PDB file of N, CA and C and ligand atoms in Angstrom:
ATOM      1  N   MET A   1       1.314   1.946  -8.488  1.00  0.00           N
ATOM      2  CA  MET A   1       2.122   1.912  -7.181  1.00  0.00           C
ATOM      3  C   MET A   1       1.474   1.511  -5.605  1.00  0.00           C
ATOM      4  N   PRO A   2       2.060   0.905  -5.199  1.00  0.00           N
ATOM      5  CA  PRO A   2       1.653  -0.536  -4.607  1.00  0.00           C
ATOM      6  C   PRO A   2       1.936   0.955  -3.008  1.00  0.00           C
ATOM      7  N   LEU A   3       0.665   1.323  -2.580  1.00  0.00           N
ATOM      8  CA  LEU A   3       1.570   2.203  -0.907  1.00  0.00           C
ATOM      9  C   LEU A   3       0.551   1.118   0.177  1.00  0.00           C
ATOM     10  N   TYR A   4       0.808   0.828   1.384  1.00  0.00           N
ATOM     11  CA  TYR A   4       0.872   0.267   2.348  1.00  0.00           C
ATOM     12  C   TYR A   4       1.125   0.633   3.705  1.00  0.00           C
ATOM     13  N   GLU A   5       0.235   0.035   4.404  1.00  0.00           N
ATOM     14  CA  GLU A   5      -0.595   0.943   5.740  1.00  0.00           C
ATOM     15  C   GLU A   5       0.652  -0.570   6.575  1.00  0.00           C
ATOM     16  N   TYR A   6       0.984   0.150   7.787  1.00  0.00           N
ATOM     17  CA  TYR A   6       1.940  -1.225   8.478  1.00  0.00           C
ATOM     18  C   TYR A   6       1.518  -0.373  10.375  1.00  0.00           C
ATOM     19  N   ARG A   7       1.366  -0.933  11.256  1.00  0.00           N
ATOM     20  CA  ARG A   7       1.499  -0.815  12.631  1.00  0.00           C
ATOM     21  C   ARG A   7       2.291  -0.694  13.186  1.00  0.00           C
ATOM     22  N   CYS A   8       3.103  -0.154  14.191  1.00  0.00           N
ATOM     23  CA  CYS A   8       4.708  -0.567  14.813  1.00  0.00           C
ATOM     24  C   CYS A   8       4.134  -1.670  15.643  1.00  0.00           C
ATOM     25  N   GLN A   9       4.522  -2.477  16.005  1.00  0.00           N
ATOM     26  CA  GLN A   9       4.336  -3.508  17.026  1.00  0.00           C
ATOM     27  C   GLN A   9       4.309  -3.383  18.255  1.00  0.00           C
ATOM     28  N   LEU A  10       5.829  -1.532  18.717  1.00  0.00           N
ATOM     29  CA  LEU A  10       6.110  -0.817  19.615  1.00  0.00           C
ATOM     30  C   LEU A  10       5.907  -0.564  20.351  1.00  0.00           C
ATOM     31  N   CYS A  11       5.526   1.303  19.482  1.00  0.00           N
ATOM     32  CA  CYS A  11       4.483   1.713  19.696  1.00  0.00           C
ATOM     33  C   CYS A  11       3.091   1.933  20.143  1.00  0.00           C
ATOM     34  N   GLY A  12       2.534   0.946  18.628  1.00  0.00           N
ATOM     35  CA  GLY A  12       1.147   1.041  17.962  1.00  0.00           C
ATOM     36  C   GLY A  12       1.329   1.979  16.887  1.00  0.00           C
ATOM     37  N   ARG A  13       1.544   2.796  15.835  1.00  0.00           N
ATOM     38  CA  ARG A  13       1.485   4.015  15.651  1.00  0.00           C
ATOM     39  C   ARG A  13       1.541   3.521  14.122  1.00  0.00           C
ATOM     40  N   GLU A  14       0.015   3.871  13.633  1.00  0.00           N
ATOM     41  CA  GLU A  14       0.121   3.123  12.323  1.00  0.00           C
ATOM     42  C   GLU A  14      -0.141   4.374  11.227  1.00  0.00           C
ATOM     43  N   PHE A  15       1.133   4.237  10.237  1.00  0.00           N
ATOM     44  CA  PHE A  15       1.738   4.899   8.778  1.00  0.00           C
ATOM     45  C   PHE A  15       0.912   3.915   7.846  1.00  0.00           C
ATOM     46  N   GLN A  16       1.733   5.300   6.703  1.00  0.00           N
ATOM     47  CA  GLN A  16       0.876   5.280   5.723  1.00  0.00           C
ATOM     48  C   GLN A  16       2.292   4.533   4.703  1.00  0.00           C
ATOM     49  N   TYR A  17       2.965   3.308   3.591  1.00  0.00           N
ATOM     50  CA  TYR A  17       4.456   3.796   3.357  1.00  0.00           C
ATOM     51  C   TYR A  17       4.108   3.326   1.612  1.00  0.00           C
ATOM     52  N   LEU A  18       4.810   4.270   1.184  1.00  0.00           N
ATOM     53  CA  LEU A  18       4.610   4.318  -0.752  1.00  0.00           C
ATOM     54  C   LEU A  18       5.954   3.472  -0.825  1.00  0.00           C
ATOM     55  N   VAL A  19       5.631   1.512  -1.108  1.00  0.00           N
ATOM     56  CA  VAL A  19       7.000   0.962  -1.273  1.00  0.00           C
ATOM     57  C   VAL A  19       6.797   0.935  -2.604  1.00  0.00           C
ATOM     58  N   LEU A  20       7.550   2.058  -3.242  1.00  0.00           N
ATOM     59  CA  LEU A  20       8.245   1.871  -4.785  1.00  0.00           C
ATOM     60  C   LEU A  20       9.989   1.098  -4.917  1.00  0.00           C
ATOM     61  N   LYS A  21      10.614   1.033  -3.928  1.00  0.00           N
ATOM     62  CA  LYS A  21      11.547  -0.692  -4.311  1.00  0.00           C
ATOM     63  C   LYS A  21      11.343  -1.760  -3.477  1.00  0.00           C
ATOM     64  N   LYS A  22      11.926  -3.182  -3.411  1.00  0.00           N
ATOM     65  CA  LYS A  22      11.549  -4.210  -2.167  1.00  0.00           C
ATOM     66  C   LYS A  22      12.643  -3.290  -1.319  1.00  0.00           C
ATOM     67  N   GLU A  23      13.398  -3.031  -0.984  1.00  0.00           N
ATOM     68  CA  GLU A  23      14.218  -2.294  -0.154  1.00  0.00           C
ATOM     69  C   GLU A  23      13.731  -0.899   0.420  1.00  0.00           C
ATOM     70  N   ASP A  24      13.075   0.177   0.084  1.00  0.00           N
ATOM     71  CA  ASP A  24      12.898   0.562   0.435  1.00  0.00           C
ATOM     72  C   ASP A  24      11.605   0.133   2.145  1.00  0.00           C
ATOM     73  N   GLU A  25      10.976  -1.174   1.677  1.00  0.00           N
ATOM     74  CA  GLU A  25      10.126  -2.275   2.847  1.00  0.00           C
ATOM     75  C   GLU A  25      10.978  -2.168   3.891  1.00  0.00           C
ATOM     76  N   GLU A  26      12.048  -3.652   3.698  1.00  0.00           N
ATOM     77  CA  GLU A  26      13.423  -3.686   4.790  1.00  0.00           C
ATOM     78  C   GLU A  26      13.618  -3.093   5.139  1.00  0.00           C
ATOM     79  N   ASN A  27      13.872  -1.867   4.828  1.00  0.00           N
ATOM     80  CA  ASN A  27      14.493  -0.728   5.516  1.00  0.00           C
ATOM     81  C   ASN A  27      13.988   0.188   6.791  1.00  0.00           C
ATOM     82  N   LEU A  28      12.400   0.071   6.214  1.00  0.00           N
ATOM     83  CA  LEU A  28      11.447   0.351   7.049  1.00  0.00           C
ATOM     84  C   LEU A  28      11.648   0.396   9.033  1.00  0.00           C
ATOM     85  N   ARG A  29      11.193   1.832   8.985  1.00  0.00           N
ATOM     86  CA  ARG A  29      11.013   2.112   9.761  1.00  0.00           C
ATOM     87  C   ARG A  29      10.134   2.808  11.064  1.00  0.00           C
ATOM     88  N   CYS A  30       9.063   2.276  12.582  1.00  0.00           N
ATOM     89  CA  CYS A  30       8.291   3.246  12.215  1.00  0.00           C
ATOM     90  C   CYS A  30       8.752   5.329  12.537  1.00  0.00           C
ATOM     91  N   PRO A  31       7.886   5.537  12.372  1.00  0.00           N
ATOM     92  CA  PRO A  31       7.943   7.079  12.047  1.00  0.00           C
ATOM     93  C   PRO A  31       8.496   8.182  13.334  1.00  0.00           C
ATOM     94  N   GLY A  32       7.832   7.459  14.355  1.00  0.00           N
ATOM     95  CA  GLY A  32       7.221   7.688  15.577  1.00  0.00           C
ATOM     96  C   GLY A  32       8.340   6.950  16.174  1.00  0.00           C
ATOM     97  N   CYS A  33       9.892   5.878  16.704  1.00  0.00           N
ATOM     98  CA  CYS A  33      10.783   5.385  17.214  1.00  0.00           C
ATOM     99  C   CYS A  33      10.809   4.912  16.799  1.00  0.00           C
ATOM    100  N   LYS A  34      10.955   4.609  15.517  1.00  0.00           N
ATOM    101  CA  LYS A  34      12.570   4.003  14.852  1.00  0.00           C
ATOM    102  C   LYS A  34      12.027   2.212  14.336  1.00  0.00           C
ATOM    103  N   GLU A  35      11.269   2.255  15.673  1.00  0.00           N
ATOM    104  CA  GLU A  35      10.955   0.611  15.509  1.00  0.00           C
ATOM    105  C   GLU A  35      11.064  -0.002  13.601  1.00  0.00           C
ATOM    106  N   THR A  36      11.720  -1.254  14.217  1.00  0.00           N
ATOM    107  CA  THR A  36      11.251  -1.662  13.231  1.00  0.00           C
ATOM    108  C   THR A  36      11.146  -3.017  12.492  1.00  0.00           C
ATOM    109  N   ASP A  37      10.512  -3.251  14.434  1.00  0.00           N
ATOM    110  CA  ASP A  37       8.811  -4.961  13.874  1.00  0.00           C
ATOM    111  C   ASP A  37       8.191  -3.496  13.019  1.00  0.00           C
ATOM    112  N   LEU A  38       7.001  -3.895  13.076  1.00  0.00           N
ATOM    113  CA  LEU A  38       6.122  -3.093  12.373  1.00  0.00           C
ATOM    114  C   LEU A  38       5.261  -4.224  11.299  1.00  0.00           C
ATOM    115  N   LYS A  39       4.137  -4.031  10.789  1.00  0.00           N
ATOM    116  CA  LYS A  39       3.356  -4.697  10.969  1.00  0.00           C
ATOM    117  C   LYS A  39       1.905  -4.747   9.394  1.00  0.00           C
ATOM    118  N   LYS A  40       2.392  -5.359   8.008  1.00  0.00           N
ATOM    119  CA  LYS A  40       1.561  -4.861   7.477  1.00  0.00           C
ATOM    120  C   LYS A  40       0.261  -4.934   7.520  1.00  0.00           C
ATOM    121  N   LEU A  41      -0.994  -3.707   7.404  1.00  0.00           N
ATOM    122  CA  LEU A  41      -2.152  -4.106   7.276  1.00  0.00           C
ATOM    123  C   LEU A  41      -3.329  -4.003   6.893  1.00  0.00           C
ATOM    124  N   VAL A  42      -3.805  -5.365   5.847  1.00  0.00           N
ATOM    125  CA  VAL A  42      -3.422  -6.091   4.780  1.00  0.00           C
ATOM    126  C   VAL A  42      -4.742  -5.056   4.496  1.00  0.00           C
ATOM    127  N   SER A  43      -5.969  -6.018   5.669  1.00  0.00           N
ATOM    128  CA  SER A  43      -6.611  -4.597   5.165  1.00  0.00           C
ATOM    129  C   SER A  43      -7.529  -3.612   4.469  1.00  0.00           C
ATOM    130  N   ARG A  44      -7.105  -2.653   4.892  1.00  0.00           N
ATOM    131  CA  ARG A  44      -6.474  -1.144   4.220  1.00  0.00           C
ATOM    132  C   ARG A  44      -5.913  -1.331   2.825  1.00  0.00           C
ATOM    133  N   VAL A  45      -5.141  -1.874   2.289  1.00  0.00           N
ATOM    134  CA  VAL A  45      -4.501  -1.295   1.033  1.00  0.00           C
ATOM    135  C   VAL A  45      -5.727  -2.757   0.626  1.00  0.00           C
ATOM    136  N   ALA A  46      -6.602  -3.417   0.532  1.00  0.00           N
ATOM    137  CA  ALA A  46      -7.615  -4.032  -0.489  1.00  0.00           C
ATOM    138  C   ALA A  46      -8.611  -2.064  -0.595  1.00  0.00           C
ATOM    139  N   TYR A  47      -8.628  -1.919   0.350  1.00  0.00           N
ATOM    140  CA  TYR A  47      -9.704  -0.153   0.427  1.00  0.00           C
ATOM    141  C   TYR A  47      -9.022   0.599  -0.364  1.00  0.00           C
ATOM    142  N   HIS A  48      -7.207   0.303  -0.658  1.00  0.00           N
ATOM    143  CA  HIS A  48      -6.975   1.478  -1.617  1.00  0.00           C
ATOM    144  C   HIS A  48      -7.092   0.604  -3.416  1.00  0.00           C
ATOM    145  N   VAL A  49      -6.798   0.047  -2.642  1.00  0.00           N
ATOM    146  CA  VAL A  49      -6.742  -1.071  -4.472  1.00  0.00           C
ATOM    147  C   VAL A  49      -8.199  -0.502  -5.256  1.00  0.00           C
ATOM    148  N   SER A  50      -9.414  -0.529  -4.869  1.00  0.00           N
ATOM    149  CA  SER A  50     -10.693  -0.077  -4.766  1.00  0.00           C
ATOM    150  C   SER A  50     -10.788   1.622  -5.534  1.00  0.00           C
ATOM    151  N   GLU A  51      -9.672   2.316  -5.316  1.00  0.00           N
ATOM    152  CA  GLU A  51      -9.638   3.194  -6.311  1.00  0.00           C
ATOM    153  C   GLU A  51     -10.382   3.378  -7.196  1.00  0.00           C
ATOM    154  N   GLN A  52     -10.257   2.613  -8.460  1.00  0.00           N
ATOM    155  CA  GLN A  52     -11.348   2.334 -10.403  1.00  0.00           C
ATOM    156  C   GLN A  52     -12.496   2.841  -9.113  1.00  0.00           C
ATOM    157  N   ASP A  53     -12.904   2.237  -8.614  1.00  0.00           N
ATOM    158  CA  ASP A  53     -14.631   2.229  -8.355  1.00  0.00           C
ATOM    159  C   ASP A  53     -15.020   2.922  -7.753  1.00  0.00           C
ATOM    160  N   ARG A  54     -14.306   4.138  -6.589  1.00  0.00           N
ATOM    161  CA  ARG A  54     -14.216   5.019  -6.571  1.00  0.00           C
ATOM    162  C   ARG A  54     -14.727   5.939  -7.781  1.00  0.00           C
ATOM    163  N   LEU A  55     -13.388   5.989  -7.937  1.00  0.00           N
ATOM    164  CA  LEU A  55     -13.287   7.134  -9.306  1.00  0.00           C
ATOM    165  C   LEU A  55     -15.161   6.745 -10.490  1.00  0.00           C
ATOM    166  N   SER A  56     -15.363   5.856 -10.273  1.00  0.00           N
ATOM    167  CA  SER A  56     -16.264   5.267 -10.885  1.00  0.00           C
ATOM    168  C   SER A  56     -18.054   5.842 -10.355  1.00  0.00           C
ATOM    169  N   ALA A  57     -17.987   6.209  -9.505  1.00  0.00           N
ATOM    170  CA  ALA A  57     -19.211   6.653  -8.650  1.00  0.00           C
ATOM    171  C   ALA A  57     -18.757   8.228  -8.732  1.00  0.00           C
ATOM    172  N   TYR A  58     -17.798   8.550  -8.827  1.00  0.00           N
ATOM    173  CA  TYR A  58     -17.314  10.481  -8.219  1.00  0.00           C
ATOM    174  C   TYR A  58     -18.071  11.188  -9.454  1.00  0.00           C
ATOM    175  N   ASP A  59     -18.863  11.391  -8.713  1.00  0.00           N
ATOM    176  CA  ASP A  59     -20.420  12.660 -10.293  1.00  0.00           C
ATOM    177  C   ASP A  59     -19.789  14.266  -9.167  1.00  0.00           C
ATOM    178  N   PRO A  60     -18.263  14.475 -10.349  1.00  0.00           N
ATOM    179  CA  PRO A  60     -18.381  15.529 -10.323  1.00  0.00           C
ATOM    180  C   PRO A  60     -18.492  16.701 -10.036  1.00  0.00           C
ATOM    181  N   ASN A  61     -19.967  16.801 -10.837  1.00  0.00           N
ATOM    182  CA  ASN A  61     -21.200  17.802 -10.944  1.00  0.00           C
ATOM    183  C   ASN A  61     -22.346  17.447  -9.142  1.00  0.00           C
ATOM    184  N   SER A  62     -22.207  16.488  -9.001  1.00  0.00           N
ATOM    185  CA  SER A  62     -22.126  16.671  -6.968  1.00  0.00           C
ATOM    186  C   SER A  62     -22.275  17.637  -6.040  1.00  0.00           C
ATOM    187  N   PRO A  63     -23.189  18.448  -4.907  1.00  0.00           N
ATOM    188  CA  PRO A  63     -22.856  18.982  -4.117  1.00  0.00           C
ATOM    189  C   PRO A  63     -21.690  18.428  -2.932  1.00  0.00           C
ATOM    190  N   LYS A  64     -19.705  18.309  -2.728  1.00  0.00           N
ATOM    191  CA  LYS A  64     -19.612  18.035  -1.703  1.00  0.00           C
ATOM    192  C   LYS A  64     -19.476  18.315   0.441  1.00  0.00           C
ATOM    193  N   ASP A  65     -19.548  17.548   0.980  1.00  0.00           N
ATOM    194  CA  ASP A  65     -19.823  17.864   1.870  1.00  0.00           C
ATOM    195  C   ASP A  65     -18.691  17.985   2.404  1.00  0.00           C
ATOM    196  N   ASP A  66     -18.364  17.701   3.739  1.00  0.00           N
ATOM    197  CA  ASP A  66     -16.967  18.335   4.667  1.00  0.00           C
ATOM    198  C   ASP A  66     -16.495  17.778   4.605  1.00  0.00           C
ATOM    199  N   ALA A  67     -16.627  15.910   5.070  1.00  0.00           N
ATOM    200  CA  ALA A  67     -16.387  14.582   5.790  1.00  0.00           C
ATOM    201  C   ALA A  67     -15.286  14.697   3.731  1.00  0.00           C
ATOM    202  N   PHE A  68     -16.447  14.220   2.562  1.00  0.00           N
ATOM    203  CA  PHE A  68     -14.991  14.118   1.295  1.00  0.00           C
ATOM    204  C   PHE A  68     -14.198  14.883   0.763  1.00  0.00           C
ATOM    205  N   TYR A  69     -13.242  16.549   1.586  1.00  0.00           N
ATOM    206  CA  TYR A  69     -12.813  17.185   1.487  1.00  0.00           C
ATOM    207  C   TYR A  69     -11.565  15.916   2.675  1.00  0.00           C
ATOM    208  N   LYS A  70     -11.690  16.122   3.855  1.00  0.00           N
ATOM    209  CA  LYS A  70     -11.319  15.954   4.356  1.00  0.00           C
ATOM    210  C   LYS A  70     -11.049  14.194   4.673  1.00  0.00           C
ATOM    211  N   ASP A  71     -11.280  13.893   4.040  1.00  0.00           N
ATOM    212  CA  ASP A  71     -10.781  12.489   3.163  1.00  0.00           C
ATOM    213  C   ASP A  71      -9.725  12.305   1.963  1.00  0.00           C
ATOM    214  N   THR A  72      -7.925  11.916   2.659  1.00  0.00           N
ATOM    215  CA  THR A  72      -7.101  12.319   1.996  1.00  0.00           C
ATOM    216  C   THR A  72      -7.714  10.823   0.293  1.00  0.00           C
ATOM    217  N   ARG A  73      -7.668  10.508   0.709  1.00  0.00           N
ATOM    218  CA  ARG A  73      -8.599   9.423  -0.578  1.00  0.00           C
ATOM    219  C   ARG A  73      -9.123  10.466  -1.334  1.00  0.00           C
ATOM    220  N   ASN A  74      -9.515  11.208  -1.593  1.00  0.00           N
ATOM    221  CA  ASN A  74     -10.306  11.833  -2.963  1.00  0.00           C
ATOM    222  C   ASN A  74      -9.418  13.694  -3.191  1.00  0.00           C
ATOM    223  N   ILE A  75      -8.502  13.481  -2.443  1.00  0.00           N
ATOM    224  CA  ILE A  75      -7.487  14.152  -3.187  1.00  0.00           C
ATOM    225  C   ILE A  75      -7.202  13.901  -4.763  1.00  0.00           C
ATOM    226  N   GLY A  76      -7.605  14.685  -6.105  1.00  0.00           N
ATOM    227  CA  GLY A  76      -6.393  13.995  -6.720  1.00  0.00           C
ATOM    228  C   GLY A  76      -8.302  13.860  -8.235  1.00  0.00           C
ATOM    229  N   LEU A  77      -9.270  12.605  -7.076  1.00  0.00           N
ATOM    230  CA  LEU A  77     -10.680  12.308  -7.303  1.00  0.00           C
ATOM    231  C   LEU A  77     -10.396  13.767  -8.658  1.00  0.00           C
ATOM    232  N   HIS A  78     -11.316  14.729  -8.221  1.00  0.00           N
ATOM    233  CA  HIS A  78     -12.103  15.247  -9.823  1.00  0.00           C
ATOM    234  C   HIS A  78     -10.528  15.811 -11.033  1.00  0.00           C
ATOM    235  N   ALA A  79      -9.904  15.815 -10.765  1.00  0.00           N
ATOM    236  CA  ALA A  79      -9.043  16.578 -11.316  1.00  0.00           C
ATOM    237  C   ALA A  79      -8.997  14.655 -12.617  1.00  0.00           C
ATOM    238  N   LYS A  80      -8.902  13.185 -11.159  1.00  0.00           N
ATOM    239  CA  LYS A  80      -8.600  12.483 -12.101  1.00  0.00           C
ATOM    240  C   LYS A  80     -10.005  11.344 -13.717  1.00  0.00           C
ATOM    241  N   LYS A  81     -10.817  12.546 -13.184  1.00  0.00           N
ATOM    242  CA  LYS A  81     -12.487  12.024 -13.698  1.00  0.00           C
ATOM    243  C   LYS A  81     -12.743  12.752 -14.401  1.00  0.00           C
ATOM    244  N   ARG A  82     -12.451  14.286 -14.051  1.00  0.00           N
ATOM    245  CA  ARG A  82     -12.581  14.552 -15.052  1.00  0.00           C
ATOM    246  C   ARG A  82     -11.312  14.399 -16.767  1.00  0.00           C
ATOM    247  N   THR A  83     -10.215  14.559 -15.914  1.00  0.00           N
ATOM    248  CA  THR A  83      -9.911  14.598 -17.717  1.00  0.00           C
ATOM    249  C   THR A  83      -9.771  12.716 -18.286  1.00  0.00           C
ATOM    250  N   GLN A  84     -10.658  12.194 -17.249  1.00  0.00           N
ATOM    251  CA  GLN A  84     -10.790  10.592 -17.658  1.00  0.00           C
ATOM    252  C   GLN A  84     -11.841  10.478 -18.290  1.00  0.00           C
ATOM    253  N   GLN A  85     -12.845  11.903 -17.995  1.00  0.00           N
ATOM    254  CA  GLN A  85     -13.856  11.806 -18.751  1.00  0.00           C
ATOM    255  C   GLN A  85     -14.054  13.019 -21.426  1.00  0.00           C
ATOM    256  N   MET A  86     -12.400  13.506 -20.703  1.00  0.00           N
ATOM    257  CA  MET A  86     -12.082  14.174 -21.327  1.00  0.00           C
ATOM    258  C   MET A  86     -10.887  13.498 -22.564  1.00  0.00           C
ATOM    259  N   GLY A  87     -10.867  12.016 -22.045  1.00  0.00           N
ATOM    260  CA  GLY A  87     -10.161  11.185 -22.911  1.00  0.00           C
ATOM    261  C   GLY A  87      -8.896  11.650 -23.041  1.00  0.00           C
ATOM    262  N   PHE A  88      -7.918  12.206 -21.558  1.00  0.00           N
ATOM    263  CA  PHE A  88      -6.824  12.647 -21.080  1.00  0.00           C
ATOM    264  C   PHE A  88      -6.131  11.772 -20.368  1.00  0.00           C
ATOM    265  N   ASP A  89      -4.567  11.343 -21.000  1.00  0.00           N
ATOM    266  CA  ASP A  89      -3.718  10.164 -20.364  1.00  0.00           C
ATOM    267  C   ASP A  89      -2.679  11.036 -19.083  1.00  0.00           C
ATOM    268  N   LEU A  90      -2.936  11.126 -18.092  1.00  0.00           N
ATOM    269  CA  LEU A  90      -2.423  12.104 -17.370  1.00  0.00           C
ATOM    270  C   LEU A  90       0.255  10.995 -17.269  1.00  0.00           C
ATOM    271  N   GLY A  91      -0.419  10.273 -17.066  1.00  0.00           N
ATOM    272  CA  GLY A  91       0.429   9.618 -16.552  1.00  0.00           C
ATOM    273  C   GLY A  91       0.638   9.217 -15.850  1.00  0.00           C
ATOM    274  N   SER A  92       1.904   7.830 -16.025  1.00  0.00           N
ATOM    275  CA  SER A  92       2.591   7.473 -14.735  1.00  0.00           C
ATOM    276  C   SER A  92       2.999   8.290 -12.899  1.00  0.00           C
ATOM    277  N   GLY A  93       3.506   9.851 -13.760  1.00  0.00           N
ATOM    278  CA  GLY A  93       3.922  10.772 -12.575  1.00  0.00           C
ATOM    279  C   GLY A  93       3.329  11.888 -12.299  1.00  0.00           C
ATOM    280  N   PHE A  94       1.892  12.094 -13.056  1.00  0.00           N
ATOM    281  CA  PHE A  94       1.008  12.014 -12.047  1.00  0.00           C
ATOM    282  C   PHE A  94       0.003  11.533 -11.071  1.00  0.00           C
ATOM    283  N   GLU A  95       0.442  10.037 -11.352  1.00  0.00           N
ATOM    284  CA  GLU A  95      -0.406   9.296 -10.619  1.00  0.00           C
ATOM    285  C   GLU A  95       1.055   8.635  -8.872  1.00  0.00           C
ATOM    286  N   THR A  96       2.227   9.446  -9.561  1.00  0.00           N
ATOM    287  CA  THR A  96       3.387   9.192  -9.084  1.00  0.00           C
ATOM    288  C   THR A  96       3.271  10.607  -7.283  1.00  0.00           C
ATOM    289  N   LYS A  97       2.709  11.324  -8.059  1.00  0.00           N
ATOM    290  CA  LYS A  97       2.294  13.250  -7.503  1.00  0.00           C
ATOM    291  C   LYS A  97       1.301  12.478  -6.622  1.00  0.00           C
ATOM    292  N   LEU A  98       0.920  11.544  -7.150  1.00  0.00           N
ATOM    293  CA  LEU A  98      -0.957  12.037  -6.625  1.00  0.00           C
ATOM    294  C   LEU A  98      -1.354  10.892  -4.975  1.00  0.00           C
ATOM    295  N   GLU A  99      -0.485   9.448  -4.974  1.00  0.00           N
ATOM    296  CA  GLU A  99       0.102   9.212  -4.119  1.00  0.00           C
ATOM    297  C   GLU A  99       0.342   9.975  -3.115  1.00  0.00           C
ATOM    298  N   ARG A 100       1.420  10.362  -2.863  1.00  0.00           N
ATOM    299  CA  ARG A 100       2.623  11.736  -2.307  1.00  0.00           C
ATOM    300  C   ARG A 100       1.719  12.381  -1.526  1.00  0.00           C
ATOM    301  N   LEU A 101       0.640  13.890  -2.503  1.00  0.00           N
ATOM    302  CA  LEU A 101       0.099  14.433  -1.832  1.00  0.00           C
ATOM    303  C   LEU A 101      -0.771  13.261  -0.056  1.00  0.00           C
ATOM    304  N   ARG A 102      -1.014  12.840  -0.900  1.00  0.00           N
ATOM    305  CA  ARG A 102      -2.094  11.307  -0.855  1.00  0.00           C
ATOM    306  C   ARG A 102      -1.320  11.214   1.422  1.00  0.00           C
ATOM    307  N   THR A 103      -0.694  11.135   0.709  1.00  0.00           N
ATOM    308  CA  THR A 103      -0.397  10.206   1.972  1.00  0.00           C
ATOM    309  C   THR A 103       1.035  11.111   2.418  1.00  0.00           C
ATOM    310  N   ASP A 104       1.526  11.755   2.384  1.00  0.00           N
ATOM    311  CA  ASP A 104       2.275  13.149   3.383  1.00  0.00           C
ATOM    312  C   ASP A 104       2.297  14.413   2.185  1.00  0.00           C
ATOM    313  N   PRO A 105       1.224  15.323   2.579  1.00  0.00           N
ATOM    314  CA  PRO A 105       0.543  15.964   1.950  1.00  0.00           C
ATOM    315  C   PRO A 105       1.800  17.410   1.422  1.00  0.00           C
ATOM    316  N   GLY A 106       3.482  17.971   3.233  1.00  0.00           N
ATOM    317  CA  GLY A 106       3.590  19.082   3.673  1.00  0.00           C
ATOM    318  C   GLY A 106       5.490  17.904   2.388  1.00  0.00           C
ATOM    319  N   LYS A 107       5.208  16.494   1.555  1.00  0.00           N
ATOM    320  CA  LYS A 107       6.516  17.064   1.757  1.00  0.00           C
ATOM    321  C   LYS A 107       6.313  17.219  -0.092  1.00  0.00           C
ATOM    322  N   VAL A 108       5.327  17.307  -0.493  1.00  0.00           N
ATOM    323  CA  VAL A 108       4.936  17.684  -2.508  1.00  0.00           C
ATOM    324  C   VAL A 108       5.896  18.472  -2.495  1.00  0.00           C
ATOM    325  N   PHE A 109       5.765  19.214  -1.560  1.00  0.00           N
ATOM    326  CA  PHE A 109       5.919  20.998  -2.233  1.00  0.00           C
ATOM    327  C   PHE A 109       8.084  20.784  -1.732  1.00  0.00           C
ATOM    328  N   ASP A 110       8.333  19.934  -1.395  1.00  0.00           N
ATOM    329  CA  ASP A 110      10.356  19.722  -1.092  1.00  0.00           C
ATOM    330  C   ASP A 110      10.963  18.984  -2.501  1.00  0.00           C
ATOM    331  N   ASP A 111       9.687  18.815  -3.198  1.00  0.00           N
ATOM    332  CA  ASP A 111       9.835  17.349  -4.515  1.00  0.00           C
ATOM    333  C   ASP A 111      10.222  19.199  -5.902  1.00  0.00           C
ATOM    334  N   THR A 112      11.895  18.242  -5.865  1.00  0.00           N
ATOM    335  CA  THR A 112      11.978  19.093  -7.009  1.00  0.00           C
ATOM    336  C   THR A 112      11.977  19.037  -8.309  1.00  0.00           C
ATOM    337  N   ASP A 113      11.464  17.544  -8.322  1.00  0.00           N
ATOM    338  CA  ASP A 113      10.887  16.692  -9.612  1.00  0.00           C
ATOM    339  C   ASP A 113       9.984  16.643 -10.860  1.00  0.00           C
TER     340      ASP A 113
HETATM  341 ZN1  LIG B 201       6.745   3.147  17.254  1.00  0.00          ZN
END
């Protein structure tokens, strides 16, 4: 699922957006000031794509510090690693939920699907 970060050209606010459809991105506005002039932050996308690397490096048995738990990119990492080790496939629905959880934690509780 392509997750991108944008910077508002008007107020400078940075935010992440999960692009499900092409139209989503075309209608995208700054959540702060509703400006439509947004700059896609390409470098952050590359960082996100490397989740596989994070996953391979992740050791479920090693102790974690506060920084680990504060990093939203680590949400679900433990579950994914464990299920991977056990040979389960969580499916694309899980991936979608996880992306939402990482980018907008409050919204997951509004989901009805
Ligand atoms: Zn703005």
